[in-house]
Amino acid sequence: MPSAVPAPRHDPYAALRLPEFRRFISARACLTLATQIQGVVVSWQMFKLTGDPLALGLIGLAEAIPSIVVSLYAGHVADSVRRKNIIVAMVTVLLLCSVALGLLAQPQAAGLLTAGTSLGGLLVLRGLPLYAVIFVSGVARGFLGPAVFSFMPQLMPAREQLSNAITWNSTTWQAAAVLGPAIGGLLFAHLGIAVAYGTDIALMLLSLLLFLSIAGRPLPPTEGQKLGLKESVLSGMQFIFQNQLVLAALSLDLFAVLFGGAVALLPIFADQILHTGAAGLGYLRAAPAVGSVLMAVLLTYFPLRRHAGRKLLWAVAGFGIATIFFALSTSFWLSLFLLFLTGVFDSVSVIVRSTLIHTYTPEYMKGRVSAVNNIFIGSSNEIGAFESGAAARVLGVVRSVVVGGAMTLLVVGITAWRADKLRDLDLTPEPGKDA
């Protein structure tokens, strides 16, 4: 009898061996660091300008609303125009927005801004130039997301390298998301707002140069009859709702963030329950991101393959359970560990969801499907924060987080019962391939 062919050895650095992919994730890391630094500085700048907490809440809306509104059309554009061209154009817009914010932070511009009205809620009007720049950046990010998502697979010469690329892409993004706010706060506190914005601009410029250094790729060939604009824009939504695997994975992530997230209430936990103050709040905010980064790194060495669907369901259930125990904890260190676990479990969900979308979506539709994904997941963070606050007002802080975690477990149970394809999902590579 012929001897069995040994299974190919998994190479955790397969994607990193590709120079263009290294430049791609480096560009994305620089972009994420820049936007995180900018977010910290803009928040402080806006608060000092207006002294109104409402002004801080409006920053998120000023960016999220235009991003969500343009998402479906942006997905159509990402499947109709060379994706590198969109990326370069949108990163250029973000670079110009960083320059504009830096100029508005100069003493002369700040003096003009503060010359506005000082009547109650109208203080927010002082920040209108900043909101205008943030609004434009929100539009740019709405177009950038689908283009970046759909361009990355085109850098892979072999499909079996895609899973490894997704994991490294997630790892570098999470790491930059952890480091960005810390770097922004240190730069602003010790070197001033000009240096902080200068670093933001320099990182944006480096990101643009790295993206420019990557060769463009032609659009994937389309299948079937060419769609009109309306049909094309809506086709991403139709594809997701007709694909049980992708819809189930998206729904799990959506409802876990919507009901199970406690991040919006962390200031209350830090102040009134754990009694740790602002310093403890910083650690609590960082704990989920640290867990996500470490889990993503682990998954580059030990990728999810067999029973990936069941592991996803267990991970989201673990997220809900950790959230419930966090709500009940009165120990700072236990709470820190439980938030760390929520990040670990969330990382599994993010990577499996990204792998599913990349695997089961045709290349020529990835921009549109990614746009819908951005609407689902992006909007769930803002809506989830609102839901957490409203539930806390009605039920109390601890009880609202416990109920949210329980709702997450209920969603997992319903998904496991109804979505048999997800429950039985394997991501095992085909014989002779190493995913």
Short mmCIF file of C-alpha atoms in Angstrom, two decimals:
data_model
loop_
_atom_site.label_atom_id
_atom_site.label_comp_id
_atom_site.label_asym_id
_atom_site.label_seq_id
_atom_site.Cartn_x
_atom_site.Cartn_y
_atom_site.Cartn_z
CA MET A 1 0.00 0.00 0.00
CA PRO A 2 1.30 3.50 -0.76
CA SER A 3 2.36 5.43 2.32
CA ALA A 4 0.10 8.25 3.46
CA VAL A 5 1.15 11.73 2.40
CA PRO A 6 2.09 13.70 5.55
CA ALA A 7 0.04 16.81 6.25
CA PRO A 8 1.85 20.00 5.26
CA ARG A 9 3.40 21.86 8.17
CA HIS A 10 1.67 25.10 9.13
CA ASP A 11 3.80 28.18 8.48
CA PRO A 12 2.74 30.95 10.91
CA TYR A 13 4.75 33.51 8.91
CA ALA A 14 3.45 32.57 5.45
CA ALA A 15 1.80 35.94 4.76
CA LEU A 16 4.66 37.92 6.31
CA ARG A 17 7.08 36.42 3.79
CA LEU A 18 5.35 38.53 1.12
CA PRO A 19 6.97 42.02 0.92
CA GLU A 20 3.80 43.73 -0.31
CA PHE A 21 1.74 42.26 2.52
CA ARG A 22 4.34 43.48 5.04
CA ARG A 23 4.03 46.96 3.58
CA PHE A 24 0.23 46.67 3.63
CA ILE A 25 -0.04 45.82 7.35
CA SER A 26 2.66 48.40 8.16
CA ALA A 27 0.63 51.05 6.31
CA ARG A 28 -2.50 49.99 8.16
CA ALA A 29 -0.71 50.04 11.51
CA CYS A 30 0.57 53.58 10.85
CA LEU A 31 -2.91 54.68 9.82
CA THR A 32 -4.47 53.18 12.95
CA LEU A 33 -1.84 54.72 15.23
CA ALA A 34 -2.43 58.10 13.58
CA THR A 35 -6.21 57.98 13.95
CA GLN A 36 -5.99 56.80 17.57
CA ILE A 37 -3.54 59.59 18.47
CA GLN A 38 -5.81 62.05 16.68
CA GLY A 39 -8.85 60.79 18.59
CA VAL A 40 -7.22 61.40 21.97
CA VAL A 41 -6.03 64.89 21.04
CA VAL A 42 -9.28 65.97 19.38
CA SER A 43 -11.31 64.86 22.41
CA TRP A 44 -9.14 66.90 24.76
CA GLN A 45 -9.06 69.85 22.36
CA MET A 46 -12.85 69.82 22.05
CA PHE A 47 -13.41 69.57 25.79
CA LYS A 48 -11.03 72.45 26.52
CA LEU A 49 -12.69 74.47 23.78
CA THR A 50 -16.29 73.95 24.91
CA GLY A 51 -16.20 72.59 28.46
CA ASP A 52 -19.32 70.64 27.52
CA PRO A 53 -19.50 66.81 27.83
CA LEU A 54 -22.11 66.81 25.05
CA ALA A 55 -19.42 68.04 22.68
CA LEU A 56 -17.43 64.86 23.31
CA GLY A 57 -20.41 62.63 22.54
CA LEU A 58 -20.98 64.50 19.28
CA ILE A 59 -17.45 63.71 18.09
CA GLY A 60 -18.35 60.04 17.66
CA LEU A 61 -21.61 60.87 15.90
CA ALA A 62 -19.90 63.39 13.60
CA GLU A 63 -17.63 60.60 12.38
CA ALA A 64 -19.91 57.55 12.57
CA ILE A 65 -22.98 58.97 10.82
CA PRO A 66 -21.28 59.95 7.52
CA SER A 67 -19.28 56.71 7.55
CA ILE A 68 -22.44 54.60 7.89
CA VAL A 69 -24.44 56.68 5.40
CA VAL A 70 -21.88 56.28 2.60
CA SER A 71 -21.02 52.64 3.37
CA LEU A 72 -23.30 50.88 0.88
CA TYR A 73 -22.27 53.18 -1.97
CA ALA A 74 -18.63 52.89 -0.88
CA GLY A 75 -18.91 49.12 -1.20
CA HIS A 76 -20.20 49.53 -4.76
CA VAL A 77 -17.28 51.85 -5.56
CA ALA A 78 -14.78 49.35 -4.09
CA ASP A 79 -16.10 46.72 -6.52
CA SER A 80 -16.14 49.14 -9.47
CA VAL A 81 -12.87 51.11 -9.15
CA ARG A 82 -9.34 49.81 -8.59
CA ARG A 83 -9.09 49.43 -4.85
CA LYS A 84 -5.60 50.83 -4.48
CA ASN A 85 -6.74 54.07 -6.15
CA ILE A 86 -9.54 54.44 -3.57
CA ILE A 87 -7.15 53.72 -0.69
CA VAL A 88 -4.60 56.28 -1.85
CA ALA A 89 -7.29 58.93 -2.42
CA MET A 90 -8.95 58.39 0.98
CA VAL A 91 -5.68 58.26 2.94
CA THR A 92 -4.75 61.54 1.22
CA VAL A 93 -8.05 63.04 2.46
CA LEU A 94 -7.33 61.78 5.98
CA LEU A 95 -3.84 63.29 5.80
CA LEU A 96 -5.32 66.66 4.81
CA CYS A 97 -7.83 66.37 7.69
CA SER A 98 -4.94 65.79 10.11
CA VAL A 99 -3.20 68.89 8.75
CA ALA A 100 -6.43 70.91 9.13
CA LEU A 101 -6.87 69.76 12.74
CA GLY A 102 -3.26 70.67 13.46
CA LEU A 103 -3.77 74.15 12.02
CA LEU A 104 -6.95 74.62 14.05
CA ALA A 105 -4.93 73.82 17.17
CA GLN A 106 -2.57 76.75 16.58
CA PRO A 107 -2.97 79.66 19.01
CA GLN A 108 -4.32 82.06 16.38
CA ALA A 109 -6.99 79.59 15.19
CA ALA A 110 -7.85 78.58 18.76
CA GLY A 111 -8.42 82.25 19.59
CA LEU A 112 -10.89 82.59 16.73
CA LEU A 113 -12.69 79.42 17.77
CA THR A 114 -13.13 80.52 21.37
CA ALA A 115 -14.58 83.85 20.27
CA GLY A 116 -17.95 82.19 19.73
CA THR A 117 -21.00 82.12 21.95
CA SER A 118 -20.87 80.98 25.56
CA LEU A 119 -24.54 80.22 26.18
CA GLY A 120 -25.12 76.73 27.57
CA GLY A 121 -25.46 74.08 24.88
CA LEU A 122 -24.47 76.61 22.21
CA LEU A 123 -20.90 76.15 23.41
CA VAL A 124 -20.83 73.26 20.96
CA LEU A 125 -20.95 75.81 18.12
CA ARG A 126 -17.41 76.78 18.97
CA GLY A 127 -16.27 73.39 17.79
CA LEU A 128 -18.03 73.54 14.42
CA PRO A 129 -14.78 73.81 12.39
CA LEU A 130 -13.47 70.72 14.20
CA TYR A 131 -16.75 68.87 13.61
CA ALA A 132 -16.58 69.76 9.92
CA VAL A 133 -13.12 68.22 9.60
CA ILE A 134 -14.22 65.14 11.57
CA PHE A 135 -17.28 64.80 9.31
CA VAL A 136 -15.06 64.78 6.21
CA SER A 137 -12.76 62.21 7.81
CA GLY A 138 -15.83 60.06 8.55
CA VAL A 139 -16.78 60.10 4.87
CA ALA A 140 -13.21 59.14 3.93
CA ARG A 141 -13.18 56.25 6.39
CA GLY A 142 -16.52 55.05 5.05
CA PHE A 143 -14.95 54.66 1.60
CA LEU A 144 -11.61 53.41 2.92
CA GLY A 145 -12.95 50.42 4.89
CA PRO A 146 -14.42 48.36 2.01
CA ALA A 147 -11.45 49.18 -0.24
CA VAL A 148 -8.86 48.04 2.33
CA PHE A 149 -10.85 44.89 3.17
CA SER A 150 -11.22 43.82 -0.46
CA PHE A 151 -7.69 44.83 -1.52
CA MET A 152 -5.87 42.67 1.04
CA PRO A 153 -6.86 39.28 -0.49
CA GLN A 154 -5.59 40.49 -3.86
CA LEU A 155 -2.07 40.60 -2.39
CA MET A 156 -2.14 36.85 -1.72
CA PRO A 157 -0.66 34.83 -4.61
CA ALA A 158 -2.17 31.64 -3.16
CA ARG A 159 -5.56 31.36 -1.49
CA GLU A 160 -4.21 29.10 1.25
CA GLN A 161 -2.22 32.06 2.61
CA LEU A 162 -5.36 34.13 3.18
CA SER A 163 -6.25 32.75 6.63
CA ASN A 164 -2.76 33.53 7.91
CA ALA A 165 -2.94 37.02 6.37
CA ILE A 166 -6.30 37.70 8.07
CA THR A 167 -4.85 36.78 11.46
CA TRP A 168 -1.74 38.95 11.05
CA ASN A 169 -3.88 41.81 9.75
CA SER A 170 -6.10 41.60 12.85
CA THR A 171 -3.08 41.30 15.17
CA THR A 172 -1.33 44.41 13.87
CA TRP A 173 -4.56 46.42 13.90
CA GLN A 174 -5.31 45.44 17.51
CA ALA A 175 -1.75 46.23 18.60
CA ALA A 176 -1.91 49.68 16.99
CA ALA A 177 -5.33 50.27 18.57
CA VAL A 178 -3.82 49.50 22.01
CA LEU A 179 -0.68 51.63 21.54
CA GLY A 180 -2.31 54.60 19.77
CA PRO A 181 -4.25 56.14 22.68
CA ALA A 182 -1.32 55.63 25.06
CA ILE A 183 1.12 57.31 22.64
CA GLY A 184 -1.34 60.13 22.00
CA GLY A 185 -1.83 60.79 25.69
CA LEU A 186 1.93 60.77 26.43
CA LEU A 187 2.77 63.03 23.50
CA PHE A 188 0.06 65.51 24.39
CA ALA A 189 0.85 65.53 28.12
CA HIS A 190 4.64 65.84 27.86
CA LEU A 191 5.38 67.47 24.50
CA GLY A 192 2.25 69.45 23.69
CA ILE A 193 -0.53 69.47 21.13
CA ALA A 194 1.70 70.58 18.24
CA VAL A 195 3.99 67.56 18.62
CA ALA A 196 1.00 65.22 18.99
CA TYR A 197 -0.56 66.48 15.76
CA GLY A 198 2.86 66.47 14.08
CA THR A 199 3.22 62.77 14.92
CA ASP A 200 -0.30 62.12 13.63
CA ILE A 201 0.54 63.84 10.33
CA ALA A 202 3.88 62.04 10.00
CA LEU A 203 2.25 58.62 10.53
CA MET A 204 -0.51 59.45 8.02
CA LEU A 205 2.13 60.46 5.46
CA LEU A 206 4.13 57.28 6.08
CA SER A 207 0.96 55.22 5.65
CA LEU A 208 0.25 56.96 2.33
CA LEU A 209 3.80 56.31 1.07
CA LEU A 210 3.60 52.64 2.05
CA PHE A 211 0.27 52.20 0.24
CA LEU A 212 1.73 53.95 -2.82
CA SER A 213 4.63 51.46 -2.82
CA ILE A 214 2.24 48.52 -3.33
CA ALA A 215 1.47 47.63 -6.92
CA GLY A 216 -2.15 48.11 -7.97
CA ARG A 217 -4.31 45.15 -8.89
CA PRO A 218 -7.03 44.94 -11.55
CA LEU A 219 -10.57 44.39 -10.40
CA PRO A 220 -11.63 40.73 -10.17
CA PRO A 221 -13.81 39.62 -13.10
CA THR A 222 -17.53 39.87 -12.39
CA GLU A 223 -19.98 37.04 -12.83
CA GLY A 224 -23.43 37.22 -14.35
CA GLN A 225 -25.20 40.27 -15.77
CA LYS A 226 -23.90 43.72 -14.91
CA LEU A 227 -26.11 45.33 -12.25
CA GLY A 228 -27.40 48.87 -12.15
CA LEU A 229 -26.32 51.21 -9.38
CA LYS A 230 -29.29 50.49 -7.08
CA GLU A 231 -29.07 46.71 -7.53
CA SER A 232 -25.30 46.78 -7.07
CA VAL A 233 -25.51 48.82 -3.87
CA LEU A 234 -28.11 46.47 -2.36
CA SER A 235 -26.51 43.24 -3.58
CA GLY A 236 -24.10 43.08 -0.61
CA MET A 237 -27.05 43.14 1.78
CA GLN A 238 -28.85 40.48 -0.24
CA PHE A 239 -25.78 38.24 -0.33
CA ILE A 240 -25.38 38.32 3.46
CA PHE A 241 -29.05 37.64 4.19
CA GLN A 242 -29.01 34.69 1.78
CA ASN A 243 -25.85 33.15 3.28
CA GLN A 244 -26.58 31.46 6.60
CA LEU A 245 -22.93 31.12 7.61
CA VAL A 246 -22.00 34.77 7.10
CA LEU A 247 -25.29 36.08 8.52
CA ALA A 248 -25.00 33.93 11.65
CA ALA A 249 -21.41 34.98 12.30
CA LEU A 250 -22.27 38.66 11.77
CA SER A 251 -25.33 38.43 14.01
CA LEU A 252 -23.34 36.82 16.81
CA ASP A 253 -20.77 39.61 16.75
CA LEU A 254 -23.43 42.31 16.38
CA PHE A 255 -25.52 41.20 19.36
CA ALA A 256 -22.50 40.41 21.55
CA VAL A 257 -21.34 44.02 21.13
CA LEU A 258 -24.88 45.42 21.31
CA PHE A 259 -25.92 43.64 24.52
CA GLY A 260 -22.76 42.30 26.12
CA GLY A 261 -20.36 45.23 25.92
CA ALA A 262 -19.63 46.99 29.21
CA VAL A 263 -17.00 49.42 27.88
CA ALA A 264 -19.31 52.44 27.86
CA LEU A 265 -20.00 51.96 31.59
CA LEU A 266 -16.39 51.42 32.67
CA PRO A 267 -16.03 54.94 34.16
CA ILE A 268 -18.89 54.13 36.56
CA PHE A 269 -17.37 50.75 37.49
CA ALA A 270 -13.96 52.36 38.05
CA ASP A 271 -15.36 55.18 40.18
CA GLN A 272 -18.29 53.75 42.13
CA ILE A 273 -17.75 49.97 42.26
CA LEU A 274 -14.02 49.24 42.02
CA HIS A 275 -12.92 52.62 43.46
CA THR A 276 -9.78 52.82 41.30
CA GLY A 277 -10.16 56.31 39.82
CA ALA A 278 -8.84 57.49 36.47
CA ALA A 279 -5.66 55.39 36.62
CA GLY A 280 -7.64 52.18 37.10
CA LEU A 281 -10.00 53.18 34.29
CA GLY A 282 -7.06 53.28 31.88
CA TYR A 283 -6.11 49.71 32.79
CA LEU A 284 -9.71 48.54 32.52
CA ARG A 285 -10.04 50.11 29.06
CA ALA A 286 -6.78 48.50 27.89
CA ALA A 287 -7.48 44.99 29.22
CA PRO A 288 -9.85 43.79 26.42
CA ALA A 289 -7.50 45.07 23.71
CA VAL A 290 -4.51 43.34 25.30
CA GLY A 291 -6.48 40.08 25.41
CA SER A 292 -7.44 40.49 21.75
CA VAL A 293 -3.84 41.06 20.65
CA LEU A 294 -2.44 38.09 22.56
CA MET A 295 -5.18 35.76 21.28
CA ALA A 296 -4.66 36.94 17.71
CA VAL A 297 -0.93 36.24 17.98
CA LEU A 298 -1.68 32.78 19.39
CA LEU A 299 -4.02 32.03 16.48
CA THR A 300 -1.23 32.76 13.98
CA TYR A 301 0.59 29.73 15.41
CA PHE A 302 -2.46 27.59 16.15
CA PRO A 303 -5.11 28.56 13.58
CA LEU A 304 -8.73 27.58 14.04
CA ARG A 305 -9.49 24.72 11.68
CA ARG A 306 -11.59 21.79 12.89
CA HIS A 307 -14.91 22.64 14.55
CA ALA A 308 -14.33 26.36 13.95
CA GLY A 309 -18.07 27.06 14.11
CA ARG A 310 -18.48 25.41 17.50
CA LYS A 311 -15.40 27.22 18.81
CA LEU A 312 -16.90 30.49 17.62
CA LEU A 313 -20.14 29.76 19.48
CA TRP A 314 -18.23 28.83 22.65
CA ALA A 315 -16.11 31.99 22.33
CA VAL A 316 -19.16 34.28 22.14
CA ALA A 317 -20.72 32.36 25.04
CA GLY A 318 -17.48 32.86 26.97
CA PHE A 319 -17.71 36.59 26.19
CA GLY A 320 -21.19 36.69 27.71
CA ILE A 321 -20.18 34.70 30.81
CA ALA A 322 -17.08 36.85 31.42
CA THR A 323 -19.27 39.95 31.08
CA ILE A 324 -21.73 38.68 33.70
CA PHE A 325 -18.95 37.87 36.20
CA PHE A 326 -17.33 41.25 35.52
CA ALA A 327 -20.58 42.97 36.44
CA LEU A 328 -20.71 41.05 39.75
CA SER A 329 -17.04 41.51 40.65
CA THR A 330 -15.93 44.00 43.30
CA SER A 331 -12.24 43.11 42.98
CA PHE A 332 -10.18 45.29 40.65
CA TRP A 333 -7.78 42.50 39.66
CA LEU A 334 -10.57 39.99 39.03
CA SER A 335 -12.43 42.59 36.96
CA LEU A 336 -9.25 43.30 35.00
CA PHE A 337 -8.81 39.58 34.27
CA LEU A 338 -12.44 39.17 33.20
CA LEU A 339 -12.18 42.11 30.80
CA PHE A 340 -8.98 40.55 29.45
CA LEU A 341 -11.00 37.38 28.80
CA THR A 342 -13.68 39.32 26.91
CA GLY A 343 -10.91 40.52 24.58
CA VAL A 344 -9.61 36.97 24.14
CA PHE A 345 -13.05 35.65 23.22
CA ASP A 346 -13.82 38.64 20.99
CA SER A 347 -10.61 38.07 19.02
CA VAL A 348 -11.77 34.55 18.13
CA SER A 349 -15.08 35.98 16.90
CA VAL A 350 -13.42 38.71 14.82
CA ILE A 351 -10.96 36.35 13.12
CA VAL A 352 -13.51 33.63 12.36
CA ARG A 353 -15.98 36.22 11.03
CA SER A 354 -13.32 37.83 8.80
CA THR A 355 -12.22 34.41 7.54
CA LEU A 356 -15.81 33.43 6.74
CA ILE A 357 -16.49 36.64 4.81
CA HIS A 358 -13.26 36.35 2.85
CA THR A 359 -13.77 32.63 2.17
CA TYR A 360 -17.42 32.62 1.15
CA THR A 361 -17.69 35.98 -0.62
CA PRO A 362 -16.75 36.15 -4.33
CA GLU A 363 -13.81 38.48 -4.95
CA TYR A 364 -15.86 40.80 -7.14
CA MET A 365 -18.40 41.37 -4.30
CA LYS A 366 -16.05 41.82 -1.34
CA GLY A 367 -16.31 45.60 -1.30
CA ARG A 368 -20.11 45.55 -1.03
CA VAL A 369 -20.20 42.74 1.54
CA SER A 370 -17.50 44.46 3.60
CA ALA A 371 -19.58 47.65 3.55
CA VAL A 372 -22.54 45.82 5.08
CA ASN A 373 -20.20 44.27 7.62
CA ASN A 374 -18.98 47.77 8.54
CA ILE A 375 -22.56 48.95 9.04
CA PHE A 376 -23.40 45.94 11.24
CA ILE A 377 -20.30 46.02 13.40
CA GLY A 378 -19.39 49.71 13.24
CA SER A 379 -22.85 50.95 14.18
CA SER A 380 -23.22 48.33 16.92
CA ASN A 381 -20.47 50.00 18.96
CA GLU A 382 -22.24 53.38 19.06
CA ILE A 383 -25.71 51.85 19.46
CA GLY A 384 -24.35 49.43 22.06
CA ALA A 385 -22.96 52.34 24.08
CA PHE A 386 -26.37 54.03 23.94
CA GLU A 387 -28.11 50.75 24.92
CA SER A 388 -25.74 50.29 27.87
CA GLY A 389 -26.42 53.79 29.15
CA ALA A 390 -30.19 53.52 28.71
CA ALA A 391 -30.33 50.09 30.38
CA ALA A 392 -28.16 51.31 33.25
CA ARG A 393 -30.53 54.24 33.78
CA VAL A 394 -33.53 51.85 34.01
CA LEU A 395 -32.05 48.75 35.66
CA GLY A 396 -28.98 50.03 37.46
CA VAL A 397 -25.38 49.61 36.32
CA VAL A 398 -24.63 46.09 37.59
CA ARG A 399 -28.00 44.62 36.72
CA SER A 400 -27.91 46.09 33.19
CA VAL A 401 -24.52 44.47 32.43
CA VAL A 402 -25.69 41.13 33.85
CA VAL A 403 -28.81 41.28 31.66
CA GLY A 404 -26.64 42.18 28.65
CA GLY A 405 -24.38 39.18 29.22
CA ALA A 406 -27.44 36.94 29.63
CA MET A 407 -28.87 38.28 26.36
CA THR A 408 -25.59 37.39 24.66
CA LEU A 409 -25.91 33.82 25.94
CA LEU A 410 -29.50 33.69 24.67
CA VAL A 411 -28.37 34.84 21.20
CA VAL A 412 -25.67 32.12 21.19
CA GLY A 413 -28.26 29.50 22.11
CA ILE A 414 -30.67 30.57 19.37
CA THR A 415 -27.86 30.72 16.79
CA ALA A 416 -26.55 27.26 17.77
CA TRP A 417 -30.09 25.89 17.44
CA ARG A 418 -31.03 27.56 14.16
CA ALA A 419 -27.74 27.94 12.26
CA ASP A 420 -26.74 24.32 11.71
CA LYS A 421 -24.22 25.24 8.99
CA LEU A 422 -22.32 27.47 11.38
CA ARG A 423 -22.52 24.88 14.15
CA ASP A 424 -20.94 22.26 11.88
CA LEU A 425 -18.42 24.59 10.21
CA ASP A 426 -14.86 23.39 9.65
CA LEU A 427 -12.08 25.60 8.30
CA THR A 428 -9.82 22.65 7.59
CA PRO A 429 -7.69 23.25 4.46
CA GLU A 430 -8.08 20.99 1.48
CA PRO A 431 -5.63 18.07 1.23
CA GLY A 432 -2.26 19.28 0.07
CA LYS A 433 -2.93 22.87 1.18
CA ASP A 434 -1.99 24.77 4.28
CA ALA A 435 -4.42 27.46 5.29
#
